[in-house]
PDB file of C-alpha atoms and ligand atoms in Angstrom:
ATOM      1  CA  UNK I 211      95.869 115.234 110.881  1.00 92.00           C
ATOM      2  CA  UNK I 212      97.197 111.832 109.771  1.00 97.00           C
ATOM      3  CA  UNK I 213      98.270 111.083 113.340  1.00 98.00           C
ATOM      4  CA  UNK I 214      94.851 112.083 114.657  1.00 98.00           C
ATOM      5  CA  UNK I 215      93.053 109.824 112.186  1.00 98.00           C
ATOM      6  CA  UNK I 216      95.287 106.880 113.112  1.00 98.00           C
ATOM      7  CA  UNK I 217      94.650 107.392 116.800  1.00 98.00           C
ATOM      8  CA  UNK I 218      90.926 107.808 116.232  1.00 98.00           C
ATOM      9  CA  UNK I 219      90.731 104.605 114.193  1.00 98.00           C
ATOM     10  CA  UNK I 220      92.800 102.648 116.708  1.00 97.00           C
ATOM     11  CA  UNK I 221      90.365 103.681 119.430  1.00 97.00           C
ATOM     12  CA  UNK I 222      87.239 103.055 117.306  1.00 98.00           C
ATOM     13  CA  UNK I 223      88.130  99.639 115.939  1.00 98.00           C
ATOM     14  CA  UNK I 224      86.848  96.812 118.123  1.00 98.00           C
ATOM     15  CA  UNK I 225      89.294  94.505 119.872  1.00 97.00           C
ATOM     16  CA  UNK I 226      90.650  91.961 117.417  1.00 97.00           C
ATOM     17  CA  UNK I 227      90.186  94.087 114.305  1.00 98.00           C
ATOM     18  CA  UNK I 228      93.479  95.241 112.819  1.00 98.00           C
ATOM     19  CA  UNK I 229      94.067  98.264 110.644  1.00 98.00           C
ATOM     20  CA  UNK I 230      95.951  98.212 107.360  1.00 99.00           C
ATOM     21  CA  UNK I 231      96.690 101.858 106.488  1.00 98.00           C
ATOM     22  CA  UNK I 232      96.524 102.004 102.699  1.00 98.00           C
ATOM     23  CA  UNK I 233      99.368 104.324 101.741  1.00 98.00           C
ATOM     24  CA  UNK I 234      99.463 103.775  97.980  1.00 98.00           C
ATOM     25  CA  UNK I 235     100.224 106.966  96.025  1.00 97.00           C
ATOM     26  CA  UNK I 236     101.142 108.782  99.242  1.00 97.00           C
ATOM     27  CA  UNK I 237     104.742 109.772 100.008  1.00 97.00           C
ATOM     28  CA  UNK I 238     107.018 108.190 102.611  1.00 97.00           C
ATOM     29  CA  UNK I 239     106.628 111.309 104.750  1.00 97.00           C
ATOM     30  CA  UNK I 240     102.894 110.641 105.174  1.00 98.00           C
ATOM     31  CA  UNK I 241     103.623 107.041 106.166  1.00 98.00           C
ATOM     32  CA  UNK I 242     106.144 108.245 108.705  1.00 98.00           C
ATOM     33  CA  UNK I 243     103.501 110.418 110.364  1.00 98.00           C
ATOM     34  CA  UNK I 244     101.208 107.422 110.681  1.00 98.00           C
ATOM     35  CA  UNK I 245     104.099 105.295 111.903  1.00 98.00           C
ATOM     36  CA  UNK I 246     104.942 107.828 114.600  1.00 98.00           C
ATOM     37  CA  UNK I 247     101.312 107.646 115.740  1.00 98.00           C
ATOM     38  CA  UNK I 248     101.733 103.914 116.294  1.00 98.00           C
ATOM     39  CA  UNK I 249     100.616 102.414 112.981  1.00 98.00           C
ATOM     40  CA  UNK I 250     102.674  99.430 111.754  1.00 98.00           C
ATOM     41  CA  UNK I 251     100.687  97.767 108.951  1.00 99.00           C
ATOM     42  CA  UNK I 252     100.668  99.565 105.597  1.00 99.00           C
ATOM     43  CA  UNK I 253      99.066  98.549 102.297  1.00 98.00           C
ATOM     44  CA  UNK I 254     100.482  99.161  98.844  1.00 98.00           C
ATOM     45  CA  UNK I 255      99.134  98.200  95.430  1.00 98.00           C
ATOM     46  CA  UNK I 256     102.168  98.578  93.147  1.00 98.00           C
ATOM     47  CA  UNK I 257     105.347  96.537  93.493  1.00 98.00           C
ATOM     48  CA  UNK I 258     107.879  99.233  92.562  1.00 98.00           C
ATOM     49  CA  UNK I 259     106.291 101.712  94.941  1.00 98.00           C
ATOM     50  CA  UNK I 260     106.276  99.182  97.782  1.00 98.00           C
ATOM     51  CA  UNK I 261     109.931  98.249  97.237  1.00 98.00           C
ATOM     52  CA  UNK I 262     111.011 101.896  97.238  1.00 98.00           C
ATOM     53  CA  UNK I 263     109.138 102.516 100.489  1.00 98.00           C
ATOM     54  CA  UNK I 264     110.556  99.375 102.123  1.00 98.00           C
ATOM     55  CA  UNK I 265     114.030 100.808 101.574  1.00 97.00           C
ATOM     56  CA  UNK I 266     113.141 104.215 102.885  1.00 98.00           C
ATOM     57  CA  UNK I 267     111.066 103.440 105.979  1.00 98.00           C
ATOM     58  CA  UNK I 268     111.553 101.603 109.310  1.00 98.00           C
ATOM     59  CA  UNK I 269     112.155  97.870 109.083  1.00 98.00           C
ATOM     60  CA  UNK I 270     109.452  96.930 111.600  1.00 98.00           C
ATOM     61  CA  UNK I 271     106.698  98.026 109.219  1.00 98.00           C
ATOM     62  CA  UNK I 272     104.503  95.132 108.096  1.00 98.00           C
ATOM     63  CA  UNK I 273     103.836  95.636 104.406  1.00 99.00           C
ATOM     64  CA  UNK I 274     100.666  94.241 102.879  1.00 99.00           C
ATOM     65  CA  UNK I 275     100.401  93.980  99.123  1.00 98.00           C
ATOM     66  CA  UNK I 276      96.787  94.656  98.131  1.00 98.00           C
ATOM     67  CA  UNK I 277      96.855  95.243  94.358  1.00 97.00           C
ATOM     68  CA  UNK I 278      96.688  92.995  91.329  1.00 97.00           C
ATOM     69  CA  UNK I 279     100.059  91.250  91.237  1.00 98.00           C
ATOM     70  CA  UNK I 280     101.489  90.652  87.789  1.00 97.00           C
ATOM     71  CA  UNK I 281     103.316  87.363  87.454  1.00 96.00           C
ATOM     72  CA  UNK I 282     106.529  89.023  86.237  1.00 97.00           C
ATOM     73  CA  UNK I 283     106.707  91.038  89.484  1.00 98.00           C
ATOM     74  CA  UNK I 284     106.310  88.139  91.910  1.00 98.00           C
ATOM     75  CA  UNK I 285     109.981  87.366  92.332  1.00 98.00           C
ATOM     76  CA  UNK I 286     110.908  90.906  93.393  1.00 98.00           C
ATOM     77  CA  UNK I 287     108.120  90.987  95.975  1.00 98.00           C
ATOM     78  CA  UNK I 288     108.957  87.712  97.732  1.00 98.00           C
ATOM     79  CA  UNK I 289     110.490  88.287 101.156  1.00 98.00           C
ATOM     80  CA  UNK I 290     109.305  91.895 101.366  1.00 98.00           C
ATOM     81  CA  UNK I 291     105.740  91.445 102.584  1.00 98.00           C
ATOM     82  CA  UNK I 292     104.082  90.423 105.829  1.00 98.00           C
ATOM     83  CA  UNK I 293     101.017  89.464 103.779  1.00 99.00           C
ATOM     84  CA  UNK I 294     100.016  89.379 100.109  1.00 99.00           C
ATOM     85  CA  UNK I 295      96.280  90.034 100.393  1.00 98.00           C
ATOM     86  CA  UNK I 296      95.401  89.846  96.723  1.00 98.00           C
ATOM     87  CA  UNK I 297      96.054  86.349  95.391  1.00 98.00           C
ATOM     88  CA  UNK I 298      93.500  86.240  92.600  1.00 97.00           C
ATOM     89  CA  UNK I 299      94.378  83.094  90.622  1.00 97.00           C
ATOM     90  CA  UNK I 300      95.799  79.630  91.149  1.00 97.00           C
ATOM     91  CA  UNK I 301      98.523  80.396  88.636  1.00 97.00           C
ATOM     92  CA  UNK I 302      99.675  83.372  90.687  1.00 98.00           C
ATOM     93  CA  UNK I 303      99.557  81.290  93.851  1.00 98.00           C
ATOM     94  CA  UNK I 304     101.697  78.584  92.241  1.00 98.00           C
ATOM     95  CA  UNK I 305     104.253  81.158  91.214  1.00 98.00           C
ATOM     96  CA  UNK I 306     104.374  82.737  94.679  1.00 98.00           C
ATOM     97  CA  UNK I 307     104.910  79.283  96.123  1.00 98.00           C
ATOM     98  CA  UNK I 308     107.743  78.391  93.721  1.00 98.00           C
ATOM     99  CA  UNK I 309     109.548  81.692  94.198  1.00 98.00           C
ATOM    100  CA  UNK I 310     109.149  81.512  97.980  1.00 98.00           C
ATOM    101  CA  UNK I 311     110.581  78.018  98.051  1.00 98.00           C
ATOM    102  CA  UNK I 312     113.543  79.119  95.935  1.00 98.00           C
ATOM    103  CA  UNK I 313     114.136  82.068  98.247  1.00 98.00           C
ATOM    104  CA  UNK I 314     113.832  79.880 101.352  1.00 98.00           C
ATOM    105  CA  UNK I 315     110.933  81.836 102.855  1.00 98.00           C
ATOM    106  CA  UNK I 316     107.284  81.161 103.640  1.00 98.00           C
ATOM    107  CA  UNK I 317     104.945  83.752 102.154  1.00 98.00           C
ATOM    108  CA  UNK I 318     101.679  84.508 103.935  1.00 98.00           C
ATOM    109  CA  UNK I 319      98.768  85.207 101.597  1.00 98.00           C
ATOM    110  CA  UNK I 320      95.037  85.810 101.439  1.00 98.00           C
ATOM    111  CA  UNK I 321      92.788  84.533  98.685  1.00 98.00           C
ATOM    112  CA  UNK I 322      90.921  87.381  96.998  1.00 98.00           C
ATOM    113  CA  UNK I 323      87.230  86.844  96.441  1.00 97.00           C
ATOM    114  CA  UNK I 324      85.280  88.550  93.703  1.00 96.00           C
ATOM    115  CA  UNK I 325      81.738  89.234  94.868  1.00 93.00           C
ATOM    116  CA  UNK I 326      81.128  92.890  93.951  1.00 83.00           C
ATOM    117  CA  UNK I 327      78.832  93.329  90.995  1.00 77.00           C
ATOM    118  CA  UNK I 328      81.005  95.758  89.012  1.00 69.00           C
ATOM    119  CA  UNK I 329      84.403  96.825  90.326  1.00 59.00           C
ATOM    120  CA  UNK I 330      87.474  94.711  89.739  1.00 65.00           C
ATOM    121  CA  UNK I 331      87.394  91.622  87.622  1.00 75.00           C
ATOM    122  CA  UNK I 332      90.106  90.050  89.763  1.00 91.00           C
ATOM    123  CA  UNK I 333      89.564  87.289  92.275  1.00 96.00           C
ATOM    124  CA  UNK I 334      88.012  83.873  92.778  1.00 97.00           C
ATOM    125  CA  UNK I 335      84.274  83.330  92.879  1.00 96.00           C
ATOM    126  CA  UNK I 336      83.121  81.744  96.158  1.00 97.00           C
ATOM    127  CA  UNK I 337      82.382  78.487  94.290  1.00 96.00           C
ATOM    128  CA  UNK I 338      85.820  78.377  92.693  1.00 97.00           C
ATOM    129  CA  UNK I 339      87.509  78.931  96.009  1.00 97.00           C
ATOM    130  CA  UNK I 340      85.436  76.343  97.859  1.00 98.00           C
ATOM    131  CA  UNK I 341      86.211  73.823  95.099  1.00 98.00           C
ATOM    132  CA  UNK I 342      89.915  74.596  95.458  1.00 98.00           C
ATOM    133  CA  UNK I 343      89.758  73.598  99.110  1.00 98.00           C
ATOM    134  CA  UNK I 344      87.313  70.696  98.712  1.00 98.00           C
ATOM    135  CA  UNK I 345      89.667  69.188  96.127  1.00 98.00           C
ATOM    136  CA  UNK I 346      92.522  69.882  98.527  1.00 97.00           C
ATOM    137  CA  UNK I 347      94.647  71.521  95.870  1.00 97.00           C
ATOM    138  CA  UNK I 348      96.276  73.587  98.649  1.00 97.00           C
ATOM    139  CA  UNK I 349      98.222  70.473  99.632  1.00 97.00           C
ATOM    140  CA  UNK I 350     100.560  71.132  96.694  1.00 96.00           C
ATOM    141  CA  UNK I 351     101.893  74.274  98.346  1.00 98.00           C
ATOM    142  CA  UNK I 352     105.292  74.041  99.969  1.00 98.00           C
ATOM    143  CA  UNK I 353     106.230  77.579 100.960  1.00 98.00           C
ATOM    144  CA  UNK I 354     102.948  79.475 101.165  1.00 98.00           C
ATOM    145  CA  UNK I 355     100.704  79.890 104.177  1.00 98.00           C
ATOM    146  CA  UNK I 356      97.066  80.516 103.296  1.00 98.00           C
ATOM    147  CA  UNK I 357      95.869  82.904 106.017  1.00 98.00           C
ATOM    148  CA  UNK I 358      92.314  83.722 104.954  1.00 98.00           C
ATOM    149  CA  UNK I 359      90.266  85.728 102.495  1.00 98.00           C
ATOM    150  CA  UNK I 360      90.130  89.292 101.208  1.00 98.00           C
ATOM    151  CA  UNK I 361      87.373  91.020  99.292  1.00 97.00           C
ATOM    152  CA  UNK I 362      85.634  94.224  98.339  1.00 96.00           C
ATOM    153  CA  UNK I 363      81.960  95.108  98.375  1.00 95.00           C
ATOM    154  CA  UNK I 364      80.122  96.685  95.462  1.00 93.00           C
ATOM    155  CA  UNK I 365      80.812 100.390  95.102  1.00 91.00           C
ATOM    156  CA  UNK I 366      77.298 101.602  95.823  1.00 93.00           C
ATOM    157  CA  UNK I 367      75.278 103.668  98.308  1.00 94.00           C
ATOM    158  CA  UNK I 368      72.973 100.688  98.743  1.00 96.00           C
ATOM    159  CA  UNK I 369      74.158  99.564 102.171  1.00 97.00           C
ATOM    160  CA  UNK I 370      72.048  96.393 102.050  1.00 97.00           C
ATOM    161  CA  UNK I 371      73.945  95.262  99.024  1.00 96.00           C
ATOM    162  CA  UNK I 372      77.286  96.182 100.610  1.00 97.00           C
ATOM    163  CA  UNK I 373      76.304  94.150 103.667  1.00 98.00           C
ATOM    164  CA  UNK I 374      75.288  91.171 101.493  1.00 98.00           C
ATOM    165  CA  UNK I 375      78.651  91.259  99.710  1.00 97.00           C
ATOM    166  CA  UNK I 376      80.570  91.288 102.995  1.00 98.00           C
ATOM    167  CA  UNK I 377      78.410  88.492 104.344  1.00 98.00           C
ATOM    168  CA  UNK I 378      79.221  86.338 101.313  1.00 98.00           C
ATOM    169  CA  UNK I 379      82.953  86.894 101.870  1.00 98.00           C
ATOM    170  CA  UNK I 380      82.722  86.016 105.583  1.00 98.00           C
ATOM    171  CA  UNK I 381      80.582  82.966 104.919  1.00 98.00           C
ATOM    172  CA  UNK I 382      82.867  81.722 102.181  1.00 98.00           C
ATOM    173  CA  UNK I 383      85.658  81.504 104.751  1.00 98.00           C
ATOM    174  CA  UNK I 384      83.405  79.462 107.032  1.00 98.00           C
ATOM    175  CA  UNK I 385      82.410  77.148 104.180  1.00 98.00           C
ATOM    176  CA  UNK I 386      86.098  76.663 103.343  1.00 98.00           C
ATOM    177  CA  UNK I 387      86.783  75.611 106.927  1.00 98.00           C
ATOM    178  CA  UNK I 388      83.899  73.131 106.705  1.00 97.00           C
ATOM    179  CA  UNK I 389      85.338  71.752 103.482  1.00 96.00           C
ATOM    180  CA  UNK I 390      88.837  71.460 104.967  1.00 97.00           C
ATOM    181  CA  UNK I 391      88.470  71.317 108.765  1.00 95.00           C
ATOM    182  CA  UNK I 392      92.155  70.505 109.214  1.00 95.00           C
ATOM    183  CA  UNK I 393      93.209  73.829 107.666  1.00 96.00           C
ATOM    184  CA  UNK I 394      95.241  75.773 110.234  1.00 95.00           C
ATOM    185  CA  UNK I 395      95.508  79.532 110.601  1.00 97.00           C
ATOM    186  CA  UNK I 396      92.957  80.395 107.930  1.00 98.00           C
ATOM    187  CA  UNK I 397      91.755  83.177 110.213  1.00 98.00           C
ATOM    188  CA  UNK I 398      91.890  86.499 108.408  1.00 98.00           C
ATOM    189  CA  UNK I 399      88.840  88.151 106.864  1.00 98.00           C
ATOM    190  CA  UNK I 400      90.136  91.326 105.215  1.00 98.00           C
ATOM    191  CA  UNK I 401      87.300  93.607 104.193  1.00 98.00           C
ATOM    192  CA  UNK I 402      86.185  97.190 104.646  1.00 98.00           C
ATOM    193  CA  UNK I 403      87.596 100.449 103.255  1.00 98.00           C
ATOM    194  CA  UNK I 404      87.144 104.116 104.177  1.00 98.00           C
ATOM    195  CA  UNK I 405      83.477 104.271 103.194  1.00 97.00           C
ATOM    196  CA  UNK I 406      82.219 100.901 104.361  1.00 98.00           C
ATOM    197  CA  UNK I 407      84.429  99.551 107.125  1.00 98.00           C
ATOM    198  CA  UNK I 408      81.741  99.831 109.833  1.00 98.00           C
ATOM    199  CA  UNK I 409      79.515  97.448 107.893  1.00 98.00           C
ATOM    200  CA  UNK I 410      82.463  95.146 107.163  1.00 98.00           C
ATOM    201  CA  UNK I 411      83.355  94.883 110.856  1.00 98.00           C
ATOM    202  CA  UNK I 412      79.702  94.166 111.609  1.00 98.00           C
ATOM    203  CA  UNK I 413      79.854  91.264 109.162  1.00 98.00           C
ATOM    204  CA  UNK I 414      82.986  89.709 110.597  1.00 98.00           C
ATOM    205  CA  UNK I 415      85.984  91.565 109.201  1.00 98.00           C
ATOM    206  CA  UNK I 416      89.114  91.382 111.354  1.00 98.00           C
ATOM    207  CA  UNK I 417      91.360  93.420 109.046  1.00 99.00           C
ATOM    208  CA  UNK I 418      90.206  96.699 107.514  1.00 99.00           C
ATOM    209  CA  UNK I 419      92.094  98.470 104.713  1.00 98.00           C
ATOM    210  CA  UNK I 420      91.687 102.216 105.041  1.00 98.00           C
ATOM    211  CA  UNK I 421      93.391 104.814 102.865  1.00 98.00           C
ATOM    212  CA  UNK I 422      91.470 107.990 102.050  1.00 98.00           C
ATOM    213  CA  UNK I 423      90.077 108.488 105.570  1.00 98.00           C
ATOM    214  CA  UNK I 424      93.657 108.563 106.898  1.00 98.00           C
ATOM    215  CA  UNK I 425      95.758 110.155 104.169  1.00 98.00           C
ATOM    216  CA  UNK I 426      93.185 112.137 102.170  1.00 96.00           C
ATOM    217  CA  UNK I 427      92.482 111.861  98.448  1.00 94.00           C
ATOM    218  CA  UNK I 428      95.091 110.162  96.278  1.00 92.00           C
ATOM    219  CA  UNK I 429      96.783 112.105  93.461  1.00 84.00           C
ATOM    220  CA  UNK I 430      97.018 109.560  90.636  1.00 81.00           C
TER     221      UNK I 430
HETATM  222  C1  LIG X 865      92.915 101.561  97.571  1.00 72.15           C
HETATM  223  C2  LIG X 865      92.399 100.360  98.262  1.00 72.15           C
HETATM  224  C3  LIG X 865      91.835 100.443  99.544  1.00 72.15           C
HETATM  225  C4  LIG X 865      91.629 101.746 100.307  1.00 72.15           C
HETATM  226  O1  LIG X 865      90.511 102.425  99.840  1.00 72.15           O
HETATM  227  P1  LIG X 865      90.026 103.808 100.553  1.00 72.15           P
HETATM  228  O2  LIG X 865      88.670 104.001  99.980  1.00 72.15           O
HETATM  229  O3  LIG X 865      91.006 104.845 100.118  1.00 72.15           O
HETATM  230  O4  LIG X 865      90.014 103.577 102.001  1.00 72.15           O
HETATM  231  C5  LIG X 865      91.432  99.261 100.157  1.00 72.15           C
HETATM  232  N1  LIG X 865      91.567  98.067  99.547  1.00 72.15           N
HETATM  233  C6  LIG X 865      92.099  97.943  98.324  1.00 72.15           C
HETATM  234  C7  LIG X 865      92.214  96.600  97.726  1.00 72.15           C
HETATM  235  C8  LIG X 865      92.519  99.080  97.630  1.00 72.15           C
HETATM  236  O5  LIG X 865      93.032  98.935  96.399  1.00 72.15           O
END
């Protein structure tokens, strides 16, 4: 079933839209089934769980960290991820940069936007993020590559509102590029989950994060 869902999604997703299979709370065995069906990008939201899976699973998996990252866990995560999608404060970003520099690696990250009305309290507002780039504070980074934005839509059946949220995320990336036209590789728009990825892709997502539709319900 997992393999079928992976294959179905790979065939349904338009060219240029990548799939992050969100495997949090699911065992290594489930990830292996998806891996054998051709999936290589997996998303995890807890550091300990990600590190355990890194050790257990094939080394060509690209791990994306998608949860709230506590500052005391940063050091152990550096060097393990292909992308940290959930940078939600400048303080966290500074810490990632320092630890990456110390470790001699460049860490690729996305800036998390907070646009949903309820949901998580984590993330930058569009205005905060645009100010960060207008003021060129990113120039202080030495060992971090800012690769784009990530965000979630409101958790609602109101698809107009979901679409508006996604549009704000997409447009914030464009406004950032207007504010800092010399920014290179700020290309990723990560948005869309099991219930809303069609709308997200419509609004410009090029990286969807899908868990439940692939692996079933999570047992917390
Ligand atoms: C859990 C999670 C997902 C996956 O959600 P599903 O509804 O299971 O597809 C996507 N993005 C983030 C940030 C998550 O925490």
